[in-house]
JSON list of C-alpha atoms in Angstrom, two decimals:
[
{"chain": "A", "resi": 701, "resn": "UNK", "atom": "CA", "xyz": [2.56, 2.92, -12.03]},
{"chain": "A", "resi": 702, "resn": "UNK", "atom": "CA", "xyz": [2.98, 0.85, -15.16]},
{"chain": "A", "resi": 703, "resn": "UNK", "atom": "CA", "xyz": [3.08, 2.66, -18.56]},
{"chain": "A", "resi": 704, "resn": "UNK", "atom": "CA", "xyz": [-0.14, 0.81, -19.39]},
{"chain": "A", "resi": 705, "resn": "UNK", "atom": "CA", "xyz": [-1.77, 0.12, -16.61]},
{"chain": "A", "resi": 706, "resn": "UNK", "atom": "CA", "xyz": [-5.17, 0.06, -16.08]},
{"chain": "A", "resi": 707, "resn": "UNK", "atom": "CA", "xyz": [-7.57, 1.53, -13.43]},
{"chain": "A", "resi": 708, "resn": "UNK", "atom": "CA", "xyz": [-6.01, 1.72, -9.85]},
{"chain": "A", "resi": 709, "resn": "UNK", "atom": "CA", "xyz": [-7.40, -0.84, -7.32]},
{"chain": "A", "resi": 710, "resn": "UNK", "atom": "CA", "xyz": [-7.19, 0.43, -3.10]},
{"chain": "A", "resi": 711, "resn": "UNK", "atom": "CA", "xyz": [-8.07, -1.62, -0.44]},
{"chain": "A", "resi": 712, "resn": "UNK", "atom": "CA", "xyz": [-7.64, -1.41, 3.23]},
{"chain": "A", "resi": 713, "resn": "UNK", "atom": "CA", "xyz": [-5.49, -3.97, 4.91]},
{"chain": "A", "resi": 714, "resn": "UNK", "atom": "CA", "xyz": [-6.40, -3.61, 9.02]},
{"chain": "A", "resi": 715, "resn": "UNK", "atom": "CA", "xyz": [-3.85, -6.03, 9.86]},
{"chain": "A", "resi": 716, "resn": "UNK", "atom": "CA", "xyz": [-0.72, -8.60, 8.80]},
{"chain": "A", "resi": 717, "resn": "UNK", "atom": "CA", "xyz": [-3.27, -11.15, 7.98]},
{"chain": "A", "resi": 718, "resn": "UNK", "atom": "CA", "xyz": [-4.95, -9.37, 5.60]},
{"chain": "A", "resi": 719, "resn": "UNK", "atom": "CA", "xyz": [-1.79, -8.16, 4.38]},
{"chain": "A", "resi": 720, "resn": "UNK", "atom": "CA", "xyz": [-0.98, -12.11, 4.28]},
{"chain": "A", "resi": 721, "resn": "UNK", "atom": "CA", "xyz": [-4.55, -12.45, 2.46]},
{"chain": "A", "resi": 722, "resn": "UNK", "atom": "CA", "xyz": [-3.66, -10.06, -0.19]},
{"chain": "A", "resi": 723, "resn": "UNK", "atom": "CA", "xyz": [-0.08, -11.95, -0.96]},
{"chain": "A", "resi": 724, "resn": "UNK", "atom": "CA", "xyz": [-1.93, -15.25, -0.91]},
{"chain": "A", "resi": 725, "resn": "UNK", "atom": "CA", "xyz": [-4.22, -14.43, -3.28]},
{"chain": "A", "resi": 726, "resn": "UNK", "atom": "CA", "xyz": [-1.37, -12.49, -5.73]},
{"chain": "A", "resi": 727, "resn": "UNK", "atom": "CA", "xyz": [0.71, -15.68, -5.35]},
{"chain": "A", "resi": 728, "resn": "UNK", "atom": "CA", "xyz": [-2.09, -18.54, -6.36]},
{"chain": "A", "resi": 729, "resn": "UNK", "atom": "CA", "xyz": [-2.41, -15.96, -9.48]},
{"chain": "A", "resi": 730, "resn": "UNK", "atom": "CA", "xyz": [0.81, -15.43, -10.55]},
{"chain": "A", "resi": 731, "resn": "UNK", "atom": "CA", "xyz": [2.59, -17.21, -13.56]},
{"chain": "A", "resi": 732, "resn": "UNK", "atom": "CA", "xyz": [6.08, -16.99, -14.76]},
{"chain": "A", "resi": 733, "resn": "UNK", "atom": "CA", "xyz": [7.05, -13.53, -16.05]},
{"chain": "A", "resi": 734, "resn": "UNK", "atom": "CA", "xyz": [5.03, -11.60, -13.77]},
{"chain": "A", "resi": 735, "resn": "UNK", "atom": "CA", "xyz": [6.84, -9.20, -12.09]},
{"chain": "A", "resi": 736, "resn": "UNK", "atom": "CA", "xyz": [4.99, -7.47, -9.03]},
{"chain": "A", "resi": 737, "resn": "UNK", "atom": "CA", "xyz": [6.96, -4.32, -7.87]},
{"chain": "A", "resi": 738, "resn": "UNK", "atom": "CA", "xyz": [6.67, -3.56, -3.81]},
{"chain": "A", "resi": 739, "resn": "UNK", "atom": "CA", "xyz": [6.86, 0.26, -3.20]},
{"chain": "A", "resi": 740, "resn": "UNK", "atom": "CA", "xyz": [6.17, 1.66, 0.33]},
{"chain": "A", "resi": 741, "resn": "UNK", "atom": "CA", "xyz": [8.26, 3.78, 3.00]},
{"chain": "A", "resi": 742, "resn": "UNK", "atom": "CA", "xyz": [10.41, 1.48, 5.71]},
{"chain": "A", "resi": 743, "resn": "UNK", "atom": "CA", "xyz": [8.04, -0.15, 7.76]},
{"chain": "A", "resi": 744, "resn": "UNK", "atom": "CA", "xyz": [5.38, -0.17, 5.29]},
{"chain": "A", "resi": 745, "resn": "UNK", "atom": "CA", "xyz": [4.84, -3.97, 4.88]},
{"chain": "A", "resi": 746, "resn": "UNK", "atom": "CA", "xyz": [6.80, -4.43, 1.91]},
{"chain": "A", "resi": 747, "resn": "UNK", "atom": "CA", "xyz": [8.52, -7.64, 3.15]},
{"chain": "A", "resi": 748, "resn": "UNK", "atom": "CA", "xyz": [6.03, -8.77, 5.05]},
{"chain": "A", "resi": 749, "resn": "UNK", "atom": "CA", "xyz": [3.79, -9.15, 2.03]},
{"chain": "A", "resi": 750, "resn": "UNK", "atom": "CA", "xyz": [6.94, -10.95, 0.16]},
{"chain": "A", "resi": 751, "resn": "UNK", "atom": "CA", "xyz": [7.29, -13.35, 2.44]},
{"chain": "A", "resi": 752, "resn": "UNK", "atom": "CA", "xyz": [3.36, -14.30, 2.64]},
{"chain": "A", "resi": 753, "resn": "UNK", "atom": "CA", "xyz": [3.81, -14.49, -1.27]},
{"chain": "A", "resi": 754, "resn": "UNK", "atom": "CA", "xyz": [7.13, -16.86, -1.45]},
{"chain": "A", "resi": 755, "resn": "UNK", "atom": "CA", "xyz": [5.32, -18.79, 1.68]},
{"chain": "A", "resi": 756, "resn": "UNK", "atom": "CA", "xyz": [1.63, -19.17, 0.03]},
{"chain": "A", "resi": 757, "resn": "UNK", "atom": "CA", "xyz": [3.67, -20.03, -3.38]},
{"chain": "A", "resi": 758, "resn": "UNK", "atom": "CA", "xyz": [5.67, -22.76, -2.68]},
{"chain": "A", "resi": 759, "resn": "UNK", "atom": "CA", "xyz": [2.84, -23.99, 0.09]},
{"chain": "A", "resi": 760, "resn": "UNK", "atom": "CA", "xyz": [5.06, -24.19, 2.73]},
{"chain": "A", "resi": 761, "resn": "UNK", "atom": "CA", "xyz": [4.14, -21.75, 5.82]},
{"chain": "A", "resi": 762, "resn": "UNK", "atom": "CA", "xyz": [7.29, -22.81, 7.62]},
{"chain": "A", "resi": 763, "resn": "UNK", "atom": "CA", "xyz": [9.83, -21.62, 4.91]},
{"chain": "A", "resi": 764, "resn": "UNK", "atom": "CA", "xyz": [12.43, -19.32, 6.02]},
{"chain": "A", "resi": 765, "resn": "UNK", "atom": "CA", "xyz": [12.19, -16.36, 3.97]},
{"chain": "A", "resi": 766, "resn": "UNK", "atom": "CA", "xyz": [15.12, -14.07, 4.78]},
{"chain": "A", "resi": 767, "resn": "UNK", "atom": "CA", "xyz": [14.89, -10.52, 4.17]},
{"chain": "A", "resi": 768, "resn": "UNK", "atom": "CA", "xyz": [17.51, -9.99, 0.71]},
{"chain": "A", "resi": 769, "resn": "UNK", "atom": "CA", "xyz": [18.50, -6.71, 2.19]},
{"chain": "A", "resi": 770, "resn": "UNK", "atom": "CA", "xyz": [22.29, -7.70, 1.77]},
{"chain": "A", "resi": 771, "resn": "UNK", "atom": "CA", "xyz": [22.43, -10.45, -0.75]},
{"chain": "A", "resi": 772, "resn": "UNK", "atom": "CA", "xyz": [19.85, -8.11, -3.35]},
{"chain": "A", "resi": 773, "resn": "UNK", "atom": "CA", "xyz": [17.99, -11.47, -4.24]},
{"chain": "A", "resi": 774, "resn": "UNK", "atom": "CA", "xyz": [17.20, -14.75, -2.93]},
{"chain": "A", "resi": 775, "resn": "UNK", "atom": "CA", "xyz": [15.68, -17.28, -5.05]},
{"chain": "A", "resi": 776, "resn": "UNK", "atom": "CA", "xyz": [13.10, -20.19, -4.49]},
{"chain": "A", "resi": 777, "resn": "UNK", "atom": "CA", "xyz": [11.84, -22.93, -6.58]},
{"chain": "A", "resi": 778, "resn": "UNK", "atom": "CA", "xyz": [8.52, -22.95, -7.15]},
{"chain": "A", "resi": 779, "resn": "UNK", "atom": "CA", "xyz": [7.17, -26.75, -7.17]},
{"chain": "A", "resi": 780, "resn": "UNK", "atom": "CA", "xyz": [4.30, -25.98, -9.33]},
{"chain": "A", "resi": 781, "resn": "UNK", "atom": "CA", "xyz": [5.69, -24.56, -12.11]},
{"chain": "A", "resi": 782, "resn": "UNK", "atom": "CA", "xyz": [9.27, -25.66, -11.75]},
{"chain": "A", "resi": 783, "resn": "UNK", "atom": "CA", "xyz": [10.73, -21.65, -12.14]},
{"chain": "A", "resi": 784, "resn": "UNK", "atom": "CA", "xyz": [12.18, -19.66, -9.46]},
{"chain": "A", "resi": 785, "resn": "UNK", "atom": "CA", "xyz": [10.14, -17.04, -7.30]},
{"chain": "A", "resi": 786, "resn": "UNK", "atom": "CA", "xyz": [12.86, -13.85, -7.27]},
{"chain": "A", "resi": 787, "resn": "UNK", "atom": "CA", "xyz": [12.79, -11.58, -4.31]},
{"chain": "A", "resi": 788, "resn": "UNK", "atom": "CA", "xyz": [14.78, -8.47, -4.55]},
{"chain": "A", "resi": 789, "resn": "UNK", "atom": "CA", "xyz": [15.56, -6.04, -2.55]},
{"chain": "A", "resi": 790, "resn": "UNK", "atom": "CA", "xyz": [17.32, -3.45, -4.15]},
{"chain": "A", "resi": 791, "resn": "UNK", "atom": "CA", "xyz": [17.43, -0.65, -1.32]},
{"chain": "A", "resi": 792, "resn": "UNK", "atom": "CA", "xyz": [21.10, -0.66, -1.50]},
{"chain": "A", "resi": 793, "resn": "UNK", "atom": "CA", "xyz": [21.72, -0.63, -4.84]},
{"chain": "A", "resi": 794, "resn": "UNK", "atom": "CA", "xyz": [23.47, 2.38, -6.24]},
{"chain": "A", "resi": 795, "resn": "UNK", "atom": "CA", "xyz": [22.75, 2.57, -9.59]},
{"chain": "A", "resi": 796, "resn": "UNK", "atom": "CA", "xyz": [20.50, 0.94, -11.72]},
{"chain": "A", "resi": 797, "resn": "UNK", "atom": "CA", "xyz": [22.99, -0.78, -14.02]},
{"chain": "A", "resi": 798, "resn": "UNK", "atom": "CA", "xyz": [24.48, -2.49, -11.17]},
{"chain": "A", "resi": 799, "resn": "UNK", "atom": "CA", "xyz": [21.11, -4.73, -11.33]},
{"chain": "A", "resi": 800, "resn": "UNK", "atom": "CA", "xyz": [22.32, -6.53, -13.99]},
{"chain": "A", "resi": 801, "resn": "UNK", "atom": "CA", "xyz": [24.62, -8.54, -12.50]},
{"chain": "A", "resi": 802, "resn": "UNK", "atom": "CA", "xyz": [21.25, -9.65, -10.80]},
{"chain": "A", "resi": 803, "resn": "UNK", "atom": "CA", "xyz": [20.67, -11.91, -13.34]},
{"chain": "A", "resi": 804, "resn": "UNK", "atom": "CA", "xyz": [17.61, -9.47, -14.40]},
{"chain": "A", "resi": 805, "resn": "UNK", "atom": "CA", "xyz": [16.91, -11.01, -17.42]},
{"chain": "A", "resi": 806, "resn": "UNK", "atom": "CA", "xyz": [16.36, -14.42, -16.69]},
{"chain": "A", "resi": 807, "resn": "UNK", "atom": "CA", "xyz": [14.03, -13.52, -13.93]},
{"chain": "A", "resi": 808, "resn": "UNK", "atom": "CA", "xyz": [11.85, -11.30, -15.70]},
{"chain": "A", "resi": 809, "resn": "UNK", "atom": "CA", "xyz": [11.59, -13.78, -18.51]},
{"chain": "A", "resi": 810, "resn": "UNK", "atom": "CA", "xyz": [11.26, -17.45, -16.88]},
{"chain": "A", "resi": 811, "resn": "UNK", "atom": "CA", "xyz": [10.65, -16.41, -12.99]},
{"chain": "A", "resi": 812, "resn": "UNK", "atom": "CA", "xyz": [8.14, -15.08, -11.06]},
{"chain": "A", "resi": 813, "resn": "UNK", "atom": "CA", "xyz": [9.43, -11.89, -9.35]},
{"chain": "A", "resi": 814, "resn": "UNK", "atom": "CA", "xyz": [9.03, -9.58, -6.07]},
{"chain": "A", "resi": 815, "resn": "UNK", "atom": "CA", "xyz": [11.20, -6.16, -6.27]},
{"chain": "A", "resi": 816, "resn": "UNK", "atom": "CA", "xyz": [11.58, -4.11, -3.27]},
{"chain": "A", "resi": 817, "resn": "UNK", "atom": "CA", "xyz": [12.68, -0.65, -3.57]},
{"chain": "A", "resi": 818, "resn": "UNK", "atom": "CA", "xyz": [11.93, -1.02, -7.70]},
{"chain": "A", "resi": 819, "resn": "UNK", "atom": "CA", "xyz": [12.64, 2.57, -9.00]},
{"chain": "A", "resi": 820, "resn": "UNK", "atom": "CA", "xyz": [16.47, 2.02, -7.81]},
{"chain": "A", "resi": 821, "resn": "UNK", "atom": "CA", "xyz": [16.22, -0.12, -11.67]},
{"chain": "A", "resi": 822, "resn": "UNK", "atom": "CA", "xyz": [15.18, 3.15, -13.57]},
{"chain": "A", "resi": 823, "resn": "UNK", "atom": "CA", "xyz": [14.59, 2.20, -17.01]},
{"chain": "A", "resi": 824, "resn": "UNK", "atom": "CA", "xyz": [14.84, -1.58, -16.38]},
{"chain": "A", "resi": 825, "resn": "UNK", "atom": "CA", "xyz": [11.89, -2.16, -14.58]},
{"chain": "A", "resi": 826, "resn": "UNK", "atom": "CA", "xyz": [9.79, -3.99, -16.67]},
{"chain": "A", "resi": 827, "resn": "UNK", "atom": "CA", "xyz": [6.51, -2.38, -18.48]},
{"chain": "A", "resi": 828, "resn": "UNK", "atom": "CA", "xyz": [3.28, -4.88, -17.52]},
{"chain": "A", "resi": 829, "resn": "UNK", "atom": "CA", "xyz": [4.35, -5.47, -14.24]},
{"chain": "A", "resi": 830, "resn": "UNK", "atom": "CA", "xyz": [2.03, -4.97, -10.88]},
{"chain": "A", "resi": 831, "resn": "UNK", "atom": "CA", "xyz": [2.48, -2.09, -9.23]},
{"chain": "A", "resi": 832, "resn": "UNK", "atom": "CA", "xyz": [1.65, -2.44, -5.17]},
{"chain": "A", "resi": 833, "resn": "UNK", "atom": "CA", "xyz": [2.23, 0.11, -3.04]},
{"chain": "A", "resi": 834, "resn": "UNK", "atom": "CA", "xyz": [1.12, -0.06, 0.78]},
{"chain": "A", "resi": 835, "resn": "UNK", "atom": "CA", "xyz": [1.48, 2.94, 2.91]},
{"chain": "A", "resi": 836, "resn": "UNK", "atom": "CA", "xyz": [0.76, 3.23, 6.80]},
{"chain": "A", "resi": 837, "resn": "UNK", "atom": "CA", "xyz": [-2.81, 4.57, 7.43]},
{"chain": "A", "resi": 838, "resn": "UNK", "atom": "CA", "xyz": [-4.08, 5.23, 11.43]},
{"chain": "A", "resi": 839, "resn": "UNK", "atom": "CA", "xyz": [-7.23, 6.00, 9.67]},
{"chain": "A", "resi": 840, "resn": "UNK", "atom": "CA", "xyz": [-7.57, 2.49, 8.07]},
{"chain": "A", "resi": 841, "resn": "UNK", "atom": "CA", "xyz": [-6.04, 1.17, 11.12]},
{"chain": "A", "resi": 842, "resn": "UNK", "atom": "CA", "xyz": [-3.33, -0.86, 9.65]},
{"chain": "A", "resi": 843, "resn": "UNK", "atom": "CA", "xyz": [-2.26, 0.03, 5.59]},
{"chain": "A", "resi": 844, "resn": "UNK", "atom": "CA", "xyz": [-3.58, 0.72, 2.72]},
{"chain": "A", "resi": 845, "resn": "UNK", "atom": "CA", "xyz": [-2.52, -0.99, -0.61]},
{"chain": "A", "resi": 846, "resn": "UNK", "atom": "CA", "xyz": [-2.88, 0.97, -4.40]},
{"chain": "A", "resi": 847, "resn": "UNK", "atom": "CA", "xyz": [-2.36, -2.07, -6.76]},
{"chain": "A", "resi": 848, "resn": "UNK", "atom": "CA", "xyz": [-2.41, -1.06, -10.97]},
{"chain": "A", "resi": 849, "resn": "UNK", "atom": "CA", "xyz": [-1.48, -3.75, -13.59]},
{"chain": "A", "resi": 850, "resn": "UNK", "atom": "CA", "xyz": [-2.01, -6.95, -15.28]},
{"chain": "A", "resi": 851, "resn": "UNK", "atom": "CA", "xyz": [-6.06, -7.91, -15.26]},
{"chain": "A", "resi": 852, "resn": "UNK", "atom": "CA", "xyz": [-5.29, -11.44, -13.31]},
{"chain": "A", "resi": 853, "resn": "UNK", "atom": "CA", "xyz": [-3.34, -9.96, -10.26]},
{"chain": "A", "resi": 854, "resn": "UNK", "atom": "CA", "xyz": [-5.82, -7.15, -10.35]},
{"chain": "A", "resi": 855, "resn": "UNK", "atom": "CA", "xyz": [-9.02, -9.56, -10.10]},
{"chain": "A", "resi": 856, "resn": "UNK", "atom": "CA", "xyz": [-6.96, -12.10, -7.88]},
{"chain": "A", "resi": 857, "resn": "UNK", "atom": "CA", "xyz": [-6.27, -8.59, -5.34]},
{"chain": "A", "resi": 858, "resn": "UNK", "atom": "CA", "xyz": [-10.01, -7.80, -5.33]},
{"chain": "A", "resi": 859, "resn": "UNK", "atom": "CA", "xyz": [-10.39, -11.31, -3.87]},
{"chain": "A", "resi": 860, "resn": "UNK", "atom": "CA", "xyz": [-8.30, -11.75, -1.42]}
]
């Protein structure tokens, strides 16, 4: 969670589409310097959601979104604001101050960014971020999503 986050927000995503839903509605939301963390086991949707985000962002279903699994980052400009959406995935990194050569600091600052696998950047992971975890739930029938953060991801989440 965020060192100041507020209140924890759950909802129940039955299926990719609302999983899609949820990403839609973060991405119409964000603004440059949010930074929206993506925790979850393997399977858990983490990407998934990413790519619904970078897609519903830069309004362009068809946009190849590659998983960053080996490259740590791929970048896309966002026509509406004219910064770059960041999308990390930082599963294989092996120690957090490897991260830098990520070009961490311009992203936080003047980007809007997606980090996968976010505690691998121990104590340079951004305070104010989103926190969004989804876990696998066969009681909810799809996943469940635990979002804490900023107010206008939070309200944009209850939306969606």
């Amino acid at each position: 969670m965020t060192d100041d986050a507020g209140p924890a927000l759950s909802l129940i995503l039955p299926d990719e589409a609302a999983t899609a839903r949820l990403a839609e509605a973060l991405a119409a939301a964000a603004h440059p310097g949010d930074v929206i963390a993506l925790r979850g086991d393997l399977g858990a949707g983490k990407t998934a959601l990413a790519r619904a985000f970078v897609r519903a962002r830069l309004q362009d279903p068809t946009e190849e979104v590659p998983s960053p699994t080996f490259t740590l980052v791929q970048t896309y400009d966002d026509p509406e604001t004219d910064a770059l959406v960041w999308h990390f995935d930082l599963y294989r990194l092996e120690a957090p101050d490897d991260a830098l050569e990520l070009d961490l600091e311009d992203a936080f600052s003047d980007g809007i960014c997606l980090i996968e696998w976010p505690d691998r950047l121990g104590g340079y992971l951004p305070r104010g971020r989103l926190d969004l975890t989804l876990t696998i739930s066969s009681e909810a029938g799809g996943r469940t999503a635990v979002l804490s953060g900023p107010p206008h991801l939070l309200d944009a989440a209850k939306n969606a």
